[in-house]
CSV table of C-alpha atoms in Angstrom, one decimal:
chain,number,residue,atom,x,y,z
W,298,UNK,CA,0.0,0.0,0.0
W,299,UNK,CA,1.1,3.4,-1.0
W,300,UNK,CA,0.5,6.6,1.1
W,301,UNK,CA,1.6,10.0,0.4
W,302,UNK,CA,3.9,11.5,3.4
W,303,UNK,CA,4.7,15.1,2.0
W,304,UNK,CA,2.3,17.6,0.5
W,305,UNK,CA,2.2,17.2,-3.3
W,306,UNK,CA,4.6,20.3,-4.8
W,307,UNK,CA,2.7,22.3,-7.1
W,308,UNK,CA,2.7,22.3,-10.8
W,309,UNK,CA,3.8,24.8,-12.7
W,310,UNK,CA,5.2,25.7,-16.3
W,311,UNK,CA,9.3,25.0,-16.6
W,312,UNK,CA,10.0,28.2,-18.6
W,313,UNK,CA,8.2,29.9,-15.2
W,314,UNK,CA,10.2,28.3,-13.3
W,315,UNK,CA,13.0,30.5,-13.6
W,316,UNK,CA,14.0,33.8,-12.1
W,317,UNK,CA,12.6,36.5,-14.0
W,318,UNK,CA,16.0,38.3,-15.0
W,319,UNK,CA,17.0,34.2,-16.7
W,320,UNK,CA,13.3,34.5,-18.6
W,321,UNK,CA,14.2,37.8,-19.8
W,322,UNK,CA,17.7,37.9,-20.7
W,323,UNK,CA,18.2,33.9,-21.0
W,324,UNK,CA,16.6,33.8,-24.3
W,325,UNK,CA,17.5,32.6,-28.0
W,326,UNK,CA,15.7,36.7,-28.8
W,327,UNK,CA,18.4,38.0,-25.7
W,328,UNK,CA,21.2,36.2,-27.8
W,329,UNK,CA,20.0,37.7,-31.7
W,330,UNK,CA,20.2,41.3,-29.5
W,331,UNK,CA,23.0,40.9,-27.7
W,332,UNK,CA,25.2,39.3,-31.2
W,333,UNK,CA,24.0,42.1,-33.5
W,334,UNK,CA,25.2,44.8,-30.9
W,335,UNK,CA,28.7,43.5,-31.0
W,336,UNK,CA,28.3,43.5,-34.9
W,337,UNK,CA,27.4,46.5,-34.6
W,338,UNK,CA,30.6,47.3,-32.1
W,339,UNK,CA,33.2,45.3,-34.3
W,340,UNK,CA,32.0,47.2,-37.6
W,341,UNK,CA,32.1,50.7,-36.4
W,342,UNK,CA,35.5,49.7,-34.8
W,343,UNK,CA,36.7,48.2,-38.0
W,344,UNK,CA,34.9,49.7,-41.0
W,345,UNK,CA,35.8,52.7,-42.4
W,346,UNK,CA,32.5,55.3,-42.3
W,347,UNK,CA,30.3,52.3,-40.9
W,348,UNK,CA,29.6,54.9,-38.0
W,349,UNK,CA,28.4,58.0,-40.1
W,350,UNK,CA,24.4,58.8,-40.3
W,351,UNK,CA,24.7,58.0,-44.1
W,352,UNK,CA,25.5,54.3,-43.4
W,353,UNK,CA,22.5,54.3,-41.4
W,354,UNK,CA,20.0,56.1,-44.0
W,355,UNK,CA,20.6,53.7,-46.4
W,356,UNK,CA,20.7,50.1,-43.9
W,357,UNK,CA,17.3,51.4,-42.5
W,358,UNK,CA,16.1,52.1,-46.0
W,359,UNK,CA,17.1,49.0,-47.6
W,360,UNK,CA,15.9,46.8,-45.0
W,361,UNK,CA,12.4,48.6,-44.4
W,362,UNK,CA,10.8,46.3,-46.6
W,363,UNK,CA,12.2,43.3,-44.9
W,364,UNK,CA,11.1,44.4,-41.4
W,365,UNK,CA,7.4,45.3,-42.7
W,366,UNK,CA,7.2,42.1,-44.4
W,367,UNK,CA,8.6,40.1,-41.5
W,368,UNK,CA,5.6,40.8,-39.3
W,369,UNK,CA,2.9,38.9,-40.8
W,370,UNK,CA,5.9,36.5,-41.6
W,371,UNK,CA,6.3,35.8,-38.5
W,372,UNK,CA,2.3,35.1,-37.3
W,373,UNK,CA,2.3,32.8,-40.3
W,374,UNK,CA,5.0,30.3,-39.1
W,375,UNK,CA,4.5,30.4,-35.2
W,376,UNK,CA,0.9,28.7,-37.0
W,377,UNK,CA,3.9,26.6,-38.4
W,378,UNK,CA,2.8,27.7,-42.0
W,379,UNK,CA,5.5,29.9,-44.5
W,380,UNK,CA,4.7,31.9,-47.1
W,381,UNK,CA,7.1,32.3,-50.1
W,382,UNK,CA,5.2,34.4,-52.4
W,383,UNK,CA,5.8,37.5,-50.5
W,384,UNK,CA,8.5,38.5,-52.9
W,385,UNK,CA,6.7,37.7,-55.7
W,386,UNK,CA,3.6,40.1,-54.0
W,387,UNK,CA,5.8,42.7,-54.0
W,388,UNK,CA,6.9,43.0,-57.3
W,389,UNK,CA,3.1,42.2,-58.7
W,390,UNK,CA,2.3,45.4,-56.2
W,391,UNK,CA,5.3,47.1,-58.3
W,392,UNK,CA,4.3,47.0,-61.3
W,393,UNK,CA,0.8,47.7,-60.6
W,394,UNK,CA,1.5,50.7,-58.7
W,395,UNK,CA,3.1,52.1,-61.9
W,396,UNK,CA,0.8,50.7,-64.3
W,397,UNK,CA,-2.0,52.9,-62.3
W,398,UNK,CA,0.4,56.2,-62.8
W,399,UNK,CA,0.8,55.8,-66.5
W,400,UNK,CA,-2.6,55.2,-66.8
W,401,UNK,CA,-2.8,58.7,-65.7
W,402,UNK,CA,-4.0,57.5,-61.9
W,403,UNK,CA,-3.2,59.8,-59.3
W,404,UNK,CA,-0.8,58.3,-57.0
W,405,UNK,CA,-2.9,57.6,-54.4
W,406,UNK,CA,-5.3,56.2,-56.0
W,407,UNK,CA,-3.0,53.6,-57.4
W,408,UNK,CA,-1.0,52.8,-54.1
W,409,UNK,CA,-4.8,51.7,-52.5
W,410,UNK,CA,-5.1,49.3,-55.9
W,411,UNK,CA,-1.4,47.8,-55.6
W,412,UNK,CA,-2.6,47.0,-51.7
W,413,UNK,CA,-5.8,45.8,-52.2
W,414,UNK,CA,-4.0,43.4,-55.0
W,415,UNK,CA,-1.7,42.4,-52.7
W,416,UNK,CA,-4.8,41.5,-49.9
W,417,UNK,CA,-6.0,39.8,-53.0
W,418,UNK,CA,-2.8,37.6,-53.4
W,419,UNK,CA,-2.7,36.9,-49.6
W,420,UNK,CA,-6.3,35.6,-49.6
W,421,UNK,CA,-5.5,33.6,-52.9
W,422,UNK,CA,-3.1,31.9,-50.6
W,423,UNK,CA,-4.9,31.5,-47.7
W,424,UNK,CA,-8.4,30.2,-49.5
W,425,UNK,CA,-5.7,27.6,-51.1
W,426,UNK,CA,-4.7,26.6,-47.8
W,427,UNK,CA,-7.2,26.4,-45.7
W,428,UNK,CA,-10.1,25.8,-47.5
W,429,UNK,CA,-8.5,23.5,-50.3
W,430,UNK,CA,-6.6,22.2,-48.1
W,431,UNK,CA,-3.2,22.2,-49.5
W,432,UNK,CA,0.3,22.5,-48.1
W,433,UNK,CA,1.5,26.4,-47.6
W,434,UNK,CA,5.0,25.3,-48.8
W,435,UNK,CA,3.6,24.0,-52.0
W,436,UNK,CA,1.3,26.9,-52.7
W,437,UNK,CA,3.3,29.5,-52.0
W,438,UNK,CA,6.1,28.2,-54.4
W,439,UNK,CA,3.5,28.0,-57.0
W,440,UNK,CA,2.3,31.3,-56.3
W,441,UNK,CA,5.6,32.9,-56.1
W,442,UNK,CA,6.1,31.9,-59.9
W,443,UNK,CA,2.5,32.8,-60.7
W,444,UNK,CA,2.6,36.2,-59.0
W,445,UNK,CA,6.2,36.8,-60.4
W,446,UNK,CA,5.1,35.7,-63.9
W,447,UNK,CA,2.4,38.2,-63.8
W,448,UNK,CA,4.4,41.1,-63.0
W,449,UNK,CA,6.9,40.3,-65.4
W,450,UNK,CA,3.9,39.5,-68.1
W,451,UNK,CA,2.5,42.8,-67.6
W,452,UNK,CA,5.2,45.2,-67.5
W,453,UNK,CA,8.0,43.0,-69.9
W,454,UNK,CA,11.3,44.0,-69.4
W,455,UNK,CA,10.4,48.0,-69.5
W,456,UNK,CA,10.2,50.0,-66.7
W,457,UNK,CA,8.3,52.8,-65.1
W,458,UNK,CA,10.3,55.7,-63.4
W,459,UNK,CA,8.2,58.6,-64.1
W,460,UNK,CA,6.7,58.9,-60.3
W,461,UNK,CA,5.9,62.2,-58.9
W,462,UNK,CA,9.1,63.7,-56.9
W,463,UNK,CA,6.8,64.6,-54.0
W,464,UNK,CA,6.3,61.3,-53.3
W,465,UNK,CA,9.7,59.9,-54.3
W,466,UNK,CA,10.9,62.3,-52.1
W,467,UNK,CA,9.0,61.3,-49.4
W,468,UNK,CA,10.0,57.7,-49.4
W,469,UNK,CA,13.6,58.7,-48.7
W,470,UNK,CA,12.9,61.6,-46.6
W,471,UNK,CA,14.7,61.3,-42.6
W,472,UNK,CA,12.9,62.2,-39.8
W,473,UNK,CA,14.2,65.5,-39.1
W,474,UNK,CA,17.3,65.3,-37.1
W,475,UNK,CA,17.5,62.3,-37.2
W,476,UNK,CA,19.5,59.8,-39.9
W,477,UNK,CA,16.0,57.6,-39.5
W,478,UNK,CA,13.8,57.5,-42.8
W,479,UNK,CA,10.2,58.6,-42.4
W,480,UNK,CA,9.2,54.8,-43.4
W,481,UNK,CA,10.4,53.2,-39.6
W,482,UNK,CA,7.6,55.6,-38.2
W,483,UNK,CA,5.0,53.3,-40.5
W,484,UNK,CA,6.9,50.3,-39.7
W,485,UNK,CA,7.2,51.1,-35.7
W,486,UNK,CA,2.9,51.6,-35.7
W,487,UNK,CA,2.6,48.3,-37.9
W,488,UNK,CA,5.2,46.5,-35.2
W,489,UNK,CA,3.5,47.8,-32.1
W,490,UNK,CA,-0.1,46.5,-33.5
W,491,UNK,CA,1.3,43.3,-34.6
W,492,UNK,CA,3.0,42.8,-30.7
W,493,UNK,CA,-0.4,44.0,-29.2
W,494,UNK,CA,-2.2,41.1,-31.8
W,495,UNK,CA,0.6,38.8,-30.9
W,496,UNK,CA,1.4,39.0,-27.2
W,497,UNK,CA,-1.4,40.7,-25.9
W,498,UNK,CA,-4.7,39.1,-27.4
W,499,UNK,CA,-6.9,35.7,-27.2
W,500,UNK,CA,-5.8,35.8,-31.0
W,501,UNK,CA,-2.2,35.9,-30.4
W,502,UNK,CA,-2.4,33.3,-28.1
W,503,UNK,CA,-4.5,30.8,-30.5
W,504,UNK,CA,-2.1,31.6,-32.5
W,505,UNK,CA,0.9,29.7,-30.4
W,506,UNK,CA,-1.7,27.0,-29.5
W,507,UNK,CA,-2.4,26.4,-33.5
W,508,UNK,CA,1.5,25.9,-33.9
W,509,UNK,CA,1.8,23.6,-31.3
W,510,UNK,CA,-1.4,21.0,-32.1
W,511,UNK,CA,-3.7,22.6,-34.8
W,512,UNK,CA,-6.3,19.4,-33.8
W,513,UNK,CA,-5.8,20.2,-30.3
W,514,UNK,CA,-6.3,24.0,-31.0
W,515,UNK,CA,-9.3,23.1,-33.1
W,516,UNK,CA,-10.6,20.6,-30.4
W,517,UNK,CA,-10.6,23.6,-27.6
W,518,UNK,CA,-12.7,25.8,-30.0
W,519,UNK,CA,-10.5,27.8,-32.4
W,520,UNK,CA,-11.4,28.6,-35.5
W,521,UNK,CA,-7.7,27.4,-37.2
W,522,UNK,CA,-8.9,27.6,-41.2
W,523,UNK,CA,-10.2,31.3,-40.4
W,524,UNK,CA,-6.8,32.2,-38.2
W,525,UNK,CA,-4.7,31.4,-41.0
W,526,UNK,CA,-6.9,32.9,-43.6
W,527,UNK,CA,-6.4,36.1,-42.6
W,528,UNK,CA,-3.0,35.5,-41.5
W,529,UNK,CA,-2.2,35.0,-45.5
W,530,UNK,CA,-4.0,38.1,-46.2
W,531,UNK,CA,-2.1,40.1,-43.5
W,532,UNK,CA,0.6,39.1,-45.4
W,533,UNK,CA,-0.1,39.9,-48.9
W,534,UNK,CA,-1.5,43.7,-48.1
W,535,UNK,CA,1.8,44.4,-46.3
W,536,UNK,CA,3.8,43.0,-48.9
W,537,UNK,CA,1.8,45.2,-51.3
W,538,UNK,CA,2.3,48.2,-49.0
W,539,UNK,CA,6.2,47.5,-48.9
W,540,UNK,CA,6.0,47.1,-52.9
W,541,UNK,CA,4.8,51.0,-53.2
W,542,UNK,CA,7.2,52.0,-50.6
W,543,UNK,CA,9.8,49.8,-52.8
W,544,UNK,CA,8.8,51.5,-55.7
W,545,UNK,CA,8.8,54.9,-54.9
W,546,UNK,CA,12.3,54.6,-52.9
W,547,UNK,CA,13.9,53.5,-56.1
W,548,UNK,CA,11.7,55.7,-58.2
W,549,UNK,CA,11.1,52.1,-60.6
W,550,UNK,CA,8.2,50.0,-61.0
W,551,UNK,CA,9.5,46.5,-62.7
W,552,UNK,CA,8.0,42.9,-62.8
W,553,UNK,CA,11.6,41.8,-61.4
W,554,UNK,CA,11.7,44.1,-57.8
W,555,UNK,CA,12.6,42.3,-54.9
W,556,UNK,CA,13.7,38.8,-56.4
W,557,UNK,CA,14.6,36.7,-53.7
W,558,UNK,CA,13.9,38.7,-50.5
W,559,UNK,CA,12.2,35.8,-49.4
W,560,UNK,CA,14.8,34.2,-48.4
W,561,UNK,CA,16.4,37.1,-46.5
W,562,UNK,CA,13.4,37.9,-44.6
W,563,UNK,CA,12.9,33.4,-44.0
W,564,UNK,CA,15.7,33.8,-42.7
W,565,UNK,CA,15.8,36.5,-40.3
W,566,UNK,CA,12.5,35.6,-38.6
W,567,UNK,CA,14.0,31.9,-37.5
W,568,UNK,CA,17.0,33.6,-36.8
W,569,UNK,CA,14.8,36.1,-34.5
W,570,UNK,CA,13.7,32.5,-32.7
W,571,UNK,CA,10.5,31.7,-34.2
W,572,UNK,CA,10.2,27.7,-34.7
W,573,UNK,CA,10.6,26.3,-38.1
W,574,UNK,CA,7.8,23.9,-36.5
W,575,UNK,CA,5.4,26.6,-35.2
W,576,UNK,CA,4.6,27.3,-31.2
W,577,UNK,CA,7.4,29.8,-30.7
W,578,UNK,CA,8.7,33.1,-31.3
W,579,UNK,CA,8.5,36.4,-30.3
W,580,UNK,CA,8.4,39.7,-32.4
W,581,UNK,CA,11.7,41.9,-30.5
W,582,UNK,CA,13.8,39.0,-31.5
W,583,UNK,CA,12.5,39.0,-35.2
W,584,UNK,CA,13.2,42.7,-35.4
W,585,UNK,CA,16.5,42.3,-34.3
W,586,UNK,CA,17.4,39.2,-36.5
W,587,UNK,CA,16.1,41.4,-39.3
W,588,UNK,CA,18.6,44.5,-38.4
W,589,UNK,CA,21.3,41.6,-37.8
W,590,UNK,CA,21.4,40.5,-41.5
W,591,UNK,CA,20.9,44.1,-42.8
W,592,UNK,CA,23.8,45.3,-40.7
W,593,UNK,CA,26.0,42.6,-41.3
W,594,UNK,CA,25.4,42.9,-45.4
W,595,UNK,CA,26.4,46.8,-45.1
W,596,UNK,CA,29.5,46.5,-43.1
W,597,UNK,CA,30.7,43.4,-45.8
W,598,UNK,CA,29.6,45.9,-48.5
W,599,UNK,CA,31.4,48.6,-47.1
W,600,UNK,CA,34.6,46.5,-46.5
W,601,UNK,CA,34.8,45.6,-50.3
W,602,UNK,CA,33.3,41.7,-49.8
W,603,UNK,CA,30.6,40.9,-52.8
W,604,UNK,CA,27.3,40.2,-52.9
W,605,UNK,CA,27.4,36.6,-54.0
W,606,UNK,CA,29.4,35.7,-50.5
W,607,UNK,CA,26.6,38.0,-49.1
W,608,UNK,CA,24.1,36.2,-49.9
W,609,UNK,CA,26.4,32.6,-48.9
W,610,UNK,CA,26.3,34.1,-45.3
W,611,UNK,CA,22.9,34.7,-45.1
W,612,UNK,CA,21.9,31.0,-46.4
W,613,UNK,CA,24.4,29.8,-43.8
W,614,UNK,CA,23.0,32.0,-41.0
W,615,UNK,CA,19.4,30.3,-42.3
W,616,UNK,CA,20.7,27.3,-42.0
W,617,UNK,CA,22.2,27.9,-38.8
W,618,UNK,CA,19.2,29.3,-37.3
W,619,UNK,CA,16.7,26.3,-38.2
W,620,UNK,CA,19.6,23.7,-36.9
W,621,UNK,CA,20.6,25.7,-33.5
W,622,UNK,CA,16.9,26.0,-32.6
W,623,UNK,CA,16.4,21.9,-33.7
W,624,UNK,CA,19.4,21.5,-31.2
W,625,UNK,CA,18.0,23.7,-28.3
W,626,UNK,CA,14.8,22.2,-28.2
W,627,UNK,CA,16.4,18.6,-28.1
W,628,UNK,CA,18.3,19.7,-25.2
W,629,UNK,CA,15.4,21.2,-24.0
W,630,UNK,CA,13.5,17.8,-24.4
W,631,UNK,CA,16.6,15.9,-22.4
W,632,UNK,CA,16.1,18.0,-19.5
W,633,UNK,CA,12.5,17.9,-19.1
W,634,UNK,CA,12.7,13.9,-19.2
W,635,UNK,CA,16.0,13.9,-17.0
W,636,UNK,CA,13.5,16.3,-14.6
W,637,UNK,CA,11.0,14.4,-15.1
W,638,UNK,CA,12.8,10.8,-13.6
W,639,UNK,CA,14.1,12.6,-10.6
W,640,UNK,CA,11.1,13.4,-9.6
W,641,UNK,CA,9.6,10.5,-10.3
W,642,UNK,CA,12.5,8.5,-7.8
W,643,UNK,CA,11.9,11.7,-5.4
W,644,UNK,CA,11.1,10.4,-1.8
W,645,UNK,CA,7.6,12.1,-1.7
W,646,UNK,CA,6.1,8.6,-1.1
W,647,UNK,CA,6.5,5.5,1.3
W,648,UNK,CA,5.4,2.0,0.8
């Protein structure tokens, strides 16, 4: 006969477990910070003008796109989907946007159209897979090509440069005083709505659950079809939204804009610690594995390296990122179950 002699302990999550300062600082997010400020240190230590405002301008220009398009990105594959059209959207938003102006479309007007095409993309993809039923990886390849073909299609090899200088002006205009371009301001008011959707909302928290065990998620009442619906339509309006901004930074609407961002901005959200396999992430360490890869590409361009061993790092640091966190949470998993026996050979009970 078995009675119990102590009080059972009580149960609660490992991550919780912790201090708060180890929760906070103790993270794979705390690391992707704390490694792109000492790229940050080594370059402006080693790199001739890597320190001057100009250097900045153009980093934050270049990779405002990628961090606009990273937030949805990251939503998507925490529900352990991926969407690889985004590119693809961007350049179909392109070309659109300066279809509309030749047509003789004020500005505005076509901007709304190349967003609402790019909604129209992202629901394309989310009606594919959630009420089709078909893998995200395989659709969004296709659509990537079918989006990409149709930008190309409609514009050929031309392009359209004729934008209005106001505008082109404004899409490299700083805030004044500042080396920041106007565009983080749009970017820091998309972020903070994302983290409030995110981290502070029923949403953002089916979210996680759907990543984990969609059947389980779906079992405890949660609309998964519908969440990743408009996930994939998220996506798609901001990609068309950083296609105008694209388009009016470099004053050039063409079917070819943006070919293979994808990967950069794949890679720096699982570099920013969101699971390959869904459940996990956070936005701050998206953000900074974003400004990681953009800062690391402009100190290598401004110390003479090319772009083809640029773009060899950042497939490495992808692939690095998906096999670190494959390794973490395998050594996660060990300790659980190591935790797991001692407790179980605990003396909490007496025969």
């Amino acid at each position: 006969m078995t009675a119990t002699t102590e009080a059972a302990a009580p149960r609660t999550y490992a991550a919780h477990a912790q201090p708060l300062w180890r929760r906070v600082l103790v993270t794979r997010e705390a690391s992707i910070i704390g490694l792109l400020l000492a790229v940050i240190a080594v370059a402006m230590a080693t790199v001739p003008n890597f320190d001057s405002p100009l250097t900045v301008t153009y980093l934050l220009r270049e990779t405002a796109p990628i961090l606009l398009i990273a937030l949805p990105m990251t939503l998507i594959i925490i529900t352990a989907e991926i969407d690889l059209s985004v590119a693809s959207v961007l350049g179909l938003a392109s070309v659109v946007t300066g279809l509309g102006v030749q047509a003789g479309w004020p500005l505005p007007v076509a901007m709304v159209v190349a967003v609402l095409v790019g909604a129209m993309a992202g629901a394309i993809n989310g009606a594919l897979v959630t009420v089709v039923g078909l893998p995200s990886l395989a659709v969004t390849i296709g659509t990537l090509a079918l989006f990409r073909g149709i930008a190309v299609g409609l514009l050929g090899t031309t392009a359209i440069s004729d934008f209005p200088e106001t505008w082109t002006d404004l899409a490299r205009t700083n805030i004044p005083g500042t080396p920041v371009p106007v565009v983080i301001i749009a970017f820091a008011v998309l972020a903070l709505g994302f983290a409030v959707l995110l981290h502070f909302t029923p949403f953002g928290r089916s979210l996680y659950a759907i990543g984990l065990n969609k059947e389980a998620a779906a079992f405890s009442g949660i609309d998964v079809g519908r969440s990743k619906f408009w996930l994939f339509v998220m996506s798609g309006t901001v990609a068309g939204f950083a296609g105008v901004y694209f388009t009016l930074l470099y004053n050039n609407a063409r079917g070819d804009n943006a070919i293979g961002m994808e990967l950069q901005i794949i890679a720096a959200v699982l570099l920013g610690g969101v699971s390959i396999f869904g459940g996990r992430g956070a936005l701050h360490g998206v953000i900074a594995g974003v400004l990681l890869i953009g800062t690391l590409g402009s100190a290598l361009r401004l110390a003479g390296v090319t772009s083809d061993i640029i773009n060899v790092l950042t497939g490495l640091l992808l692939v690095l990122s998906v096999v670190s966190a494959s390794a973490l949470s395998w050594v996660h998993q060990r300790r659980v179950a190591a935790l797991g026996r001692r407790r179980g050979r605990s003396p909490g009970t007496s025969s």
